[in-house]
Short mmCIF file of C-alpha atoms and ligand atoms in Angstrom, two decimals:
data_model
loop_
_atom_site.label_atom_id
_atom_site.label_comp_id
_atom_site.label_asym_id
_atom_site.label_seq_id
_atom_site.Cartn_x
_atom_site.Cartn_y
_atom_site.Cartn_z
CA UNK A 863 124.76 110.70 134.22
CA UNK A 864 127.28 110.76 131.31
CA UNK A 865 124.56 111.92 129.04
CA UNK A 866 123.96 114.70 131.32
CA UNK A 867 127.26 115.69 131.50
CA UNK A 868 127.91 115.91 128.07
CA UNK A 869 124.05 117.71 127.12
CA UNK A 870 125.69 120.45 130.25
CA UNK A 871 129.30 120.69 127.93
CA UNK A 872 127.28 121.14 125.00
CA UNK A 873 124.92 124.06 126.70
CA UNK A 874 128.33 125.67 127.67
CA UNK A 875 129.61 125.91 124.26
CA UNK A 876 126.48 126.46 122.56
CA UNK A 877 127.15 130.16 123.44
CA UNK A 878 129.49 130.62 121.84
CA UNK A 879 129.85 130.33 117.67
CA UNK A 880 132.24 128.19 116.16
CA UNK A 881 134.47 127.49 113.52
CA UNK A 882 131.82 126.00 111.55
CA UNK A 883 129.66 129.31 111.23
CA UNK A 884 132.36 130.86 109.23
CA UNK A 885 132.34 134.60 109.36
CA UNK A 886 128.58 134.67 110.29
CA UNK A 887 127.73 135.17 113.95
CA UNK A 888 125.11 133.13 116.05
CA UNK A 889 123.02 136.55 116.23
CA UNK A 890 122.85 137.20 112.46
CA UNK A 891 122.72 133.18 111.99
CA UNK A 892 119.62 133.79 114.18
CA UNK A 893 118.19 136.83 111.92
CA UNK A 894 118.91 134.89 108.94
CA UNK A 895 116.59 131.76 110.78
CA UNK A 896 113.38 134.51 111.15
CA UNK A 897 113.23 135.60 107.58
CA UNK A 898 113.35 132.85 106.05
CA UNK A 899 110.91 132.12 108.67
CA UNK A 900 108.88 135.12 107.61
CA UNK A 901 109.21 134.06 103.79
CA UNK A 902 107.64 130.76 104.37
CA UNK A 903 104.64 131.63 106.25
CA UNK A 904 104.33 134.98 103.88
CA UNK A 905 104.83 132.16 100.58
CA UNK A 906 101.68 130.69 101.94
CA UNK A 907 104.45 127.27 102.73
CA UNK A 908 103.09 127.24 106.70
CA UNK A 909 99.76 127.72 108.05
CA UNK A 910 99.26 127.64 111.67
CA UNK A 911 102.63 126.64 113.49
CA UNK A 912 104.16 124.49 110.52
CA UNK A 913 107.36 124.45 109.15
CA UNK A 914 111.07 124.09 110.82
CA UNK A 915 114.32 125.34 110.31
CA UNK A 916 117.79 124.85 111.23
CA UNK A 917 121.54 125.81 111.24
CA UNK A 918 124.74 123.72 112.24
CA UNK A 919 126.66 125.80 114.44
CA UNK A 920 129.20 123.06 115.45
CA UNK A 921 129.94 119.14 115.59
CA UNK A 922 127.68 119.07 118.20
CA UNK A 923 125.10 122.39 117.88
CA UNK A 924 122.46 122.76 116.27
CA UNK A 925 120.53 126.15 116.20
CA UNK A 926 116.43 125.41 115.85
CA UNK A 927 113.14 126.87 115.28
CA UNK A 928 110.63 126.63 118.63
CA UNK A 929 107.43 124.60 118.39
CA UNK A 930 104.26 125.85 118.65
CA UNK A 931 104.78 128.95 117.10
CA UNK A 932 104.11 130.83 113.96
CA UNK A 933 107.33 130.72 111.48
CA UNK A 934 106.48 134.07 110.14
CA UNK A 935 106.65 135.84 114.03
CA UNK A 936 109.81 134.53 115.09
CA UNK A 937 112.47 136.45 116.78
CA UNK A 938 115.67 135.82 118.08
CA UNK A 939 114.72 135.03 121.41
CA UNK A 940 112.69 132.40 120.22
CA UNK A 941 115.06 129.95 118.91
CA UNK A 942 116.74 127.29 120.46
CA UNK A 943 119.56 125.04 120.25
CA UNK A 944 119.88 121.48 120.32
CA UNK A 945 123.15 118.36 120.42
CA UNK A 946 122.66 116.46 117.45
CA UNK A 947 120.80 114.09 119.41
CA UNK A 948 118.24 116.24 119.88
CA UNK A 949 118.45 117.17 123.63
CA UNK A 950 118.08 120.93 123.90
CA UNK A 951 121.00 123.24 125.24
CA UNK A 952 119.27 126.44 125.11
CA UNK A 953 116.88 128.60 124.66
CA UNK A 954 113.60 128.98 125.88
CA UNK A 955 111.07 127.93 124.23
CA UNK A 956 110.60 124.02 123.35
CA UNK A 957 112.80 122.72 119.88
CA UNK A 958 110.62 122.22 117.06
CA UNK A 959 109.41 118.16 117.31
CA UNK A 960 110.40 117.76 114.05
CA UNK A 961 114.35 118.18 114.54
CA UNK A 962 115.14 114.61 114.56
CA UNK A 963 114.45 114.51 110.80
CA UNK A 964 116.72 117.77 110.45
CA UNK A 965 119.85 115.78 112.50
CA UNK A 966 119.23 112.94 110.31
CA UNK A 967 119.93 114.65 107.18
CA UNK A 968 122.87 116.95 108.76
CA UNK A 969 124.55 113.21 109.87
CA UNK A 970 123.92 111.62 106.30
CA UNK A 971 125.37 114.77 104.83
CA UNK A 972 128.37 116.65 106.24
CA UNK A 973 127.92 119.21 103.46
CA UNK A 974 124.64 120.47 104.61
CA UNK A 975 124.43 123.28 107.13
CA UNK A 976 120.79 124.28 107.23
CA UNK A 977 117.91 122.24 106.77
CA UNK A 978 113.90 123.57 106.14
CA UNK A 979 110.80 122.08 106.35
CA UNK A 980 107.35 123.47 105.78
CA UNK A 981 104.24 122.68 103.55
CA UNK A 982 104.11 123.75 100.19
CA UNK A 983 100.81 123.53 98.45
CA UNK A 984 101.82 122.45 95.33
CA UNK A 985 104.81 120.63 95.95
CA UNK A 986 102.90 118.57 98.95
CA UNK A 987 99.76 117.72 96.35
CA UNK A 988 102.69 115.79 94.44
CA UNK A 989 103.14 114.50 97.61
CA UNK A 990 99.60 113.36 98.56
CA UNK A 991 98.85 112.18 95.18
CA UNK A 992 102.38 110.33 94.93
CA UNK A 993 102.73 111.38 91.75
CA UNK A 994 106.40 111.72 90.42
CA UNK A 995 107.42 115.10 89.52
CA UNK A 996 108.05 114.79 85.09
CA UNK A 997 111.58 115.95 84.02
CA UNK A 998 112.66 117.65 80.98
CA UNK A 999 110.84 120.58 81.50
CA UNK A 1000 111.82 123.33 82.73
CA UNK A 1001 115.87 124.54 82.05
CA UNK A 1002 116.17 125.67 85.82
CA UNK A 1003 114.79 123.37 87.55
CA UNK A 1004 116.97 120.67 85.44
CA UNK A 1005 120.03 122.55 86.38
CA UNK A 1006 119.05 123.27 89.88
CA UNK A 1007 117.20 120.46 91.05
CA UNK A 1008 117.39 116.97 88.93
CA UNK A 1009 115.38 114.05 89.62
CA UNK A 1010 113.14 114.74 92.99
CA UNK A 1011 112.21 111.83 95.09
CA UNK A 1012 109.44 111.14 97.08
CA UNK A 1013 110.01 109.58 100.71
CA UNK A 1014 107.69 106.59 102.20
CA UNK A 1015 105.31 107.81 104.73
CA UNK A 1016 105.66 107.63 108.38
CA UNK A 1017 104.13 109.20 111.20
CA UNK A 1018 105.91 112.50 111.59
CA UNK A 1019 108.12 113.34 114.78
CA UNK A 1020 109.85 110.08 115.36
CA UNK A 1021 113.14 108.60 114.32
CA UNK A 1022 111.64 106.06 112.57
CA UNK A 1023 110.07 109.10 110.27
CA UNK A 1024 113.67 111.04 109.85
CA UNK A 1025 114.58 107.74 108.45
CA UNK A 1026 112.50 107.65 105.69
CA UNK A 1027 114.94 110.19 103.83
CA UNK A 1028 118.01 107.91 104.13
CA UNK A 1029 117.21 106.26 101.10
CA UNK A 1030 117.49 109.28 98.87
CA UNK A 1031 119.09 111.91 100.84
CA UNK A 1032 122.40 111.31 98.95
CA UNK A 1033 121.30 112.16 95.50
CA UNK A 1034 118.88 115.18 95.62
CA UNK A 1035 118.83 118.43 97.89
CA UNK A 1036 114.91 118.23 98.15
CA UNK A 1037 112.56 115.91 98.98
CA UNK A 1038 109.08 115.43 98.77
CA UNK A 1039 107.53 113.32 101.93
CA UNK A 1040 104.84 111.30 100.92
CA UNK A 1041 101.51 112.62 102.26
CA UNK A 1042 103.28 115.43 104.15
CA UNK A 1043 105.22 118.17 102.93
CA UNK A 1044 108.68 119.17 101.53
CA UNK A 1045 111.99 118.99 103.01
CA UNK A 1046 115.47 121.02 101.20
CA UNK A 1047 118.83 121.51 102.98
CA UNK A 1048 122.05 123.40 101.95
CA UNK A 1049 125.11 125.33 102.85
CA UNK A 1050 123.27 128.14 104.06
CA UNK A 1051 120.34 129.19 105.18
CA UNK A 1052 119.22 130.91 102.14
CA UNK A 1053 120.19 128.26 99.73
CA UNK A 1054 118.57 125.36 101.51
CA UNK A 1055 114.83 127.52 101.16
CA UNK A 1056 115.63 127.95 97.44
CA UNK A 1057 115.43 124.40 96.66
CA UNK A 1058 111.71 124.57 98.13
CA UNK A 1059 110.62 127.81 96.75
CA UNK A 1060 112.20 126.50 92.90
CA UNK A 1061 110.29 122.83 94.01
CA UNK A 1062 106.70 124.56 94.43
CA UNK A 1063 107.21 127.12 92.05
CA UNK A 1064 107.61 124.32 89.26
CA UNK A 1065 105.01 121.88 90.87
CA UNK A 1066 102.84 125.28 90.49
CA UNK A 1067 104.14 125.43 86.82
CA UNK A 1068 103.10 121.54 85.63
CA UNK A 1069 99.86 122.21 87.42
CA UNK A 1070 98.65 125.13 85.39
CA UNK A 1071 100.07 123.23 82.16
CA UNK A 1072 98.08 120.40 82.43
CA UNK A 1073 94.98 122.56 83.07
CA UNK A 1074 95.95 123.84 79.35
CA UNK A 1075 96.02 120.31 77.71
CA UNK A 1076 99.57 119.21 78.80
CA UNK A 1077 103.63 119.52 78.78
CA UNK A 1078 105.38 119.55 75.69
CA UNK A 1079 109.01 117.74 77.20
CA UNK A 1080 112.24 118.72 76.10
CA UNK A 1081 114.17 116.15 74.35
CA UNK A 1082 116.95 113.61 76.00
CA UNK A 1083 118.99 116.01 73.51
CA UNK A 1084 117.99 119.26 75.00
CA UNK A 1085 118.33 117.50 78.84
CA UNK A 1086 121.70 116.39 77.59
CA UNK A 1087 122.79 120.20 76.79
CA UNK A 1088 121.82 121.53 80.46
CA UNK A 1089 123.23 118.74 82.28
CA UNK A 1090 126.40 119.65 80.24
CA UNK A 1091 125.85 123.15 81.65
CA UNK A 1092 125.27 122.13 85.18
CA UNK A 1093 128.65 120.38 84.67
CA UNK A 1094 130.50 123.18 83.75
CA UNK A 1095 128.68 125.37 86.79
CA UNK A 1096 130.30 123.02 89.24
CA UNK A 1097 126.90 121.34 90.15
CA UNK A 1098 126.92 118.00 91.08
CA UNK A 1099 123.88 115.56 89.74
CA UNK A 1100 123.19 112.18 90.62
CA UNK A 1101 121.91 111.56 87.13
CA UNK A 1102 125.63 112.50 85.48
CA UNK A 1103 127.23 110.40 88.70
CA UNK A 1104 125.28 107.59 87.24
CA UNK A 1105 126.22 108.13 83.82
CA UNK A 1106 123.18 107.86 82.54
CA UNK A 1107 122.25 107.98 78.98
CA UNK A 1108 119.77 110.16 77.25
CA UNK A 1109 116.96 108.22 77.76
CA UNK A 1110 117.67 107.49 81.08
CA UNK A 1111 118.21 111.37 82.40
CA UNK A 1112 114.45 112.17 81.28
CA UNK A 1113 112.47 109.43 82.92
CA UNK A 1114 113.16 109.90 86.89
CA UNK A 1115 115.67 106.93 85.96
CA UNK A 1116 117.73 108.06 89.72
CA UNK A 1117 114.49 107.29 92.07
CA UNK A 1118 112.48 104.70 90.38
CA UNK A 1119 113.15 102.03 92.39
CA UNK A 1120 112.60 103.46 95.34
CA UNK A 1121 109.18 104.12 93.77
CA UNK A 1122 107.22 100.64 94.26
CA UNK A 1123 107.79 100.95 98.46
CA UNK A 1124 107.06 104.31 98.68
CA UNK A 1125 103.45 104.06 96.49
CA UNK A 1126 104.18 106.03 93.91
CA UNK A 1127 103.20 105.91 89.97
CA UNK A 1128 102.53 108.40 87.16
CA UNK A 1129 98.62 108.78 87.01
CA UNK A 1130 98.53 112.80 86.07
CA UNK A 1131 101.40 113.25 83.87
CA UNK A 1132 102.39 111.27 80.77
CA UNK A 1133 105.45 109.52 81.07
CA UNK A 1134 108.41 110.87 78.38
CA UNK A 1135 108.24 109.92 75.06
CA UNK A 1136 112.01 109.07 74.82
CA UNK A 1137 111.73 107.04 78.53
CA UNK A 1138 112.68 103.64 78.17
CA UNK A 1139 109.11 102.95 80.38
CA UNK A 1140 107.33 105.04 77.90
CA UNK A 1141 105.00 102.46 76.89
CA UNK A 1142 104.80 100.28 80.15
CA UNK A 1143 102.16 102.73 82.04
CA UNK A 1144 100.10 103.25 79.31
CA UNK A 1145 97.18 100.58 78.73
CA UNK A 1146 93.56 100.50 77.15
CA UNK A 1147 90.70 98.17 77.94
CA UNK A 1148 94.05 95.75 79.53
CA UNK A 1149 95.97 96.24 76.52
CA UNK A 1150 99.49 98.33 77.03
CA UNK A 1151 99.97 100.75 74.11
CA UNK A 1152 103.38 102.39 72.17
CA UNK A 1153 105.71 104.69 73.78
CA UNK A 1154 105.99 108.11 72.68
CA UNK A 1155 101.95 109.31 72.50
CA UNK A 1156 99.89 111.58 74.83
CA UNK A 1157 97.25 109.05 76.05
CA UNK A 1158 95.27 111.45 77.21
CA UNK A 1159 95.57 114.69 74.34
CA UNK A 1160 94.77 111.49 71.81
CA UNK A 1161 91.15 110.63 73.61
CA UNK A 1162 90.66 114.60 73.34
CA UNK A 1163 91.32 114.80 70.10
CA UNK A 1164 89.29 111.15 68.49
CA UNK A 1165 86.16 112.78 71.03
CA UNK A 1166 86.47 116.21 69.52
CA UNK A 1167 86.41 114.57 65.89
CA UNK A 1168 83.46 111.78 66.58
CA UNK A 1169 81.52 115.25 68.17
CA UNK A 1170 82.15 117.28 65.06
CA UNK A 1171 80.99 114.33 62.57
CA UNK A 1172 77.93 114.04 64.65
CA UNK A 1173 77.00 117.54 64.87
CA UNK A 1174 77.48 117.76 68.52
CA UNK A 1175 80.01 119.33 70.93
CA UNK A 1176 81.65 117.36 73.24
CA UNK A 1177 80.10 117.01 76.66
CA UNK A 1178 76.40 117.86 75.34
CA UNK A 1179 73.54 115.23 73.94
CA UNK A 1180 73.02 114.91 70.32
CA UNK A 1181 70.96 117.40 68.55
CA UNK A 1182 67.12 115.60 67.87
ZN1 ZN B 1438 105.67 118.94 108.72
#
């Protein structure tokens, strides 16, 4: 009865917007909600009826995407509003089934106002292959992103799934979930997509640079310098909250441990040279090898040589 009382309370005020929308109101709140719906389904990051998204109107409102129903077609009319336990105040179409895992990260983190979800293809192959995303790469993402964790799988839609993030949720504005998707939340609307879009667009990035024989990493040096700049930017990162040292900031140092749990190990992408693990994932024939050497470029490079001695090229038979 009290819960019912309370979910009616909630319904009452959802009309109207409150303090915590700032200038904005619910109706553009709601137009901001179906483009970024449109740019995830036009980014290719939701086929069918994927994807969720959602704003914090209030303590206890929460505006929502429907379920069952294209992210790139949405209009106004079509979202709803839920109490942050989930129980829907308005609107008429059903809440998205996935806004347990949204509520989860809004009560871990009363900085975040919006909260998106979809399916990235690039990102979520990181996320089905459980293969950390390497560091030291890319200037940008190092600035805007950090060290990206992956979250242990669960059946999507229950509680028991939203709290898969808790472990990480503090320390990185995207994550990956493992054998799912992505999931980025921030201030706004706007700024809680970029973190995906920047996420896939790099995943996209290490994927084509692999296809042309590898990364070349930036040094614990050259890390050092944009962390310095992120500093000075007024970003936070949970590698300089950790003090870490140079070593440490290039070698996804900030979610290893949570890496044995979740399944995940480096099988794709050579581990930095400067890492302080550089050497522990490499092994021949049972035998672990130095730090600091491509594994992989090396076998290229001794086949390439043994093929030229012989006459032959690489992936033909010998000449009779
Ligand atoms: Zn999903």
């Amino acid at each position: 009865m009290a819960k019912k009382t309370a979910t009616k309370t909630a319904a009452k005020n959802a009309t109207k917007a409150t303090s915590k929308t700032g200038a904005k109101s619910l109706a553009t709140l709601k137009d901001e909600i179906c483009d970024i719906g449109r740019r995830i389904y036009n980014k290719g990051f939701a086929a069918g009826n994927d994807g969720n998204i959602s704003y914090r109107l209030g303590p206890n409102q929460v505006l929502c995407t429907p379920t069952m129903m294209s992210k790139g077609f949405m209009t106004p009319a079509d979202l709803c509003i839920v109490d942050m336990e989930g129980n829907q105040i308005a609107g008429k179409r059903k809440r998205s089934s996935e806004i347990l895992l949204h509520l989860t990260i809004m009560k871990e983190r009363p900085d975040v106002n919006s909260v998106v979800h979809c399916h990235p293809p690039h990102a979520t192959a990181f996320a089905v292959a459980r293969e950390p995303i390497p560091q030291a790469v890319l200037p940008e993402v190092e600035v805007f992103l950090g060290d990206i964790p992956i979250s242990r799988y669960e059946t999507p839609g229950s509680q028991t799934f939203a709290d898969t993030i808790r472990p990480v949720v503090k320390r990185s504005n995207v994550i990956l979930l493992a054998n799912h998707g992505t999931v980025s939340f921030g201030e706004t609307v706007e700024r809680a997509y970029w973190w995906t879009e920047i996420v896939d667009a790099y995943c996209r990035i290490l994927m084509l640079a692999k296809g042309l024989g590898g990364v070349v990493y930036l040094t614990g040096k050259e890390t050092r310098a944009l962390l310095d700049l992120k500093q000075k930017w007024g970003f936070t990162d949970a590698r300089l909250d950790l003090n870490m040292n140079d070593r440490d900031i290039c070698d996804n140092a900030v979610f290893k441990s949570t890496w044995q749990e979740v399944g995940v190990a480096r099988r794709a992408f050579a581990t930095h040279p400067e890492a302080h693990s550089g050497g522990q994932s490499a092994a021949v024939g049972g035998q672990s090898l130095p730090p600091g050497i491509d594994y992989e470029q090396l076998v290229k490079t001794i086949t390439a040589n043994v093929c030229r001695e012989l006459g032959i090229s690489p992936g033909t038979s010998p000449r009779s």
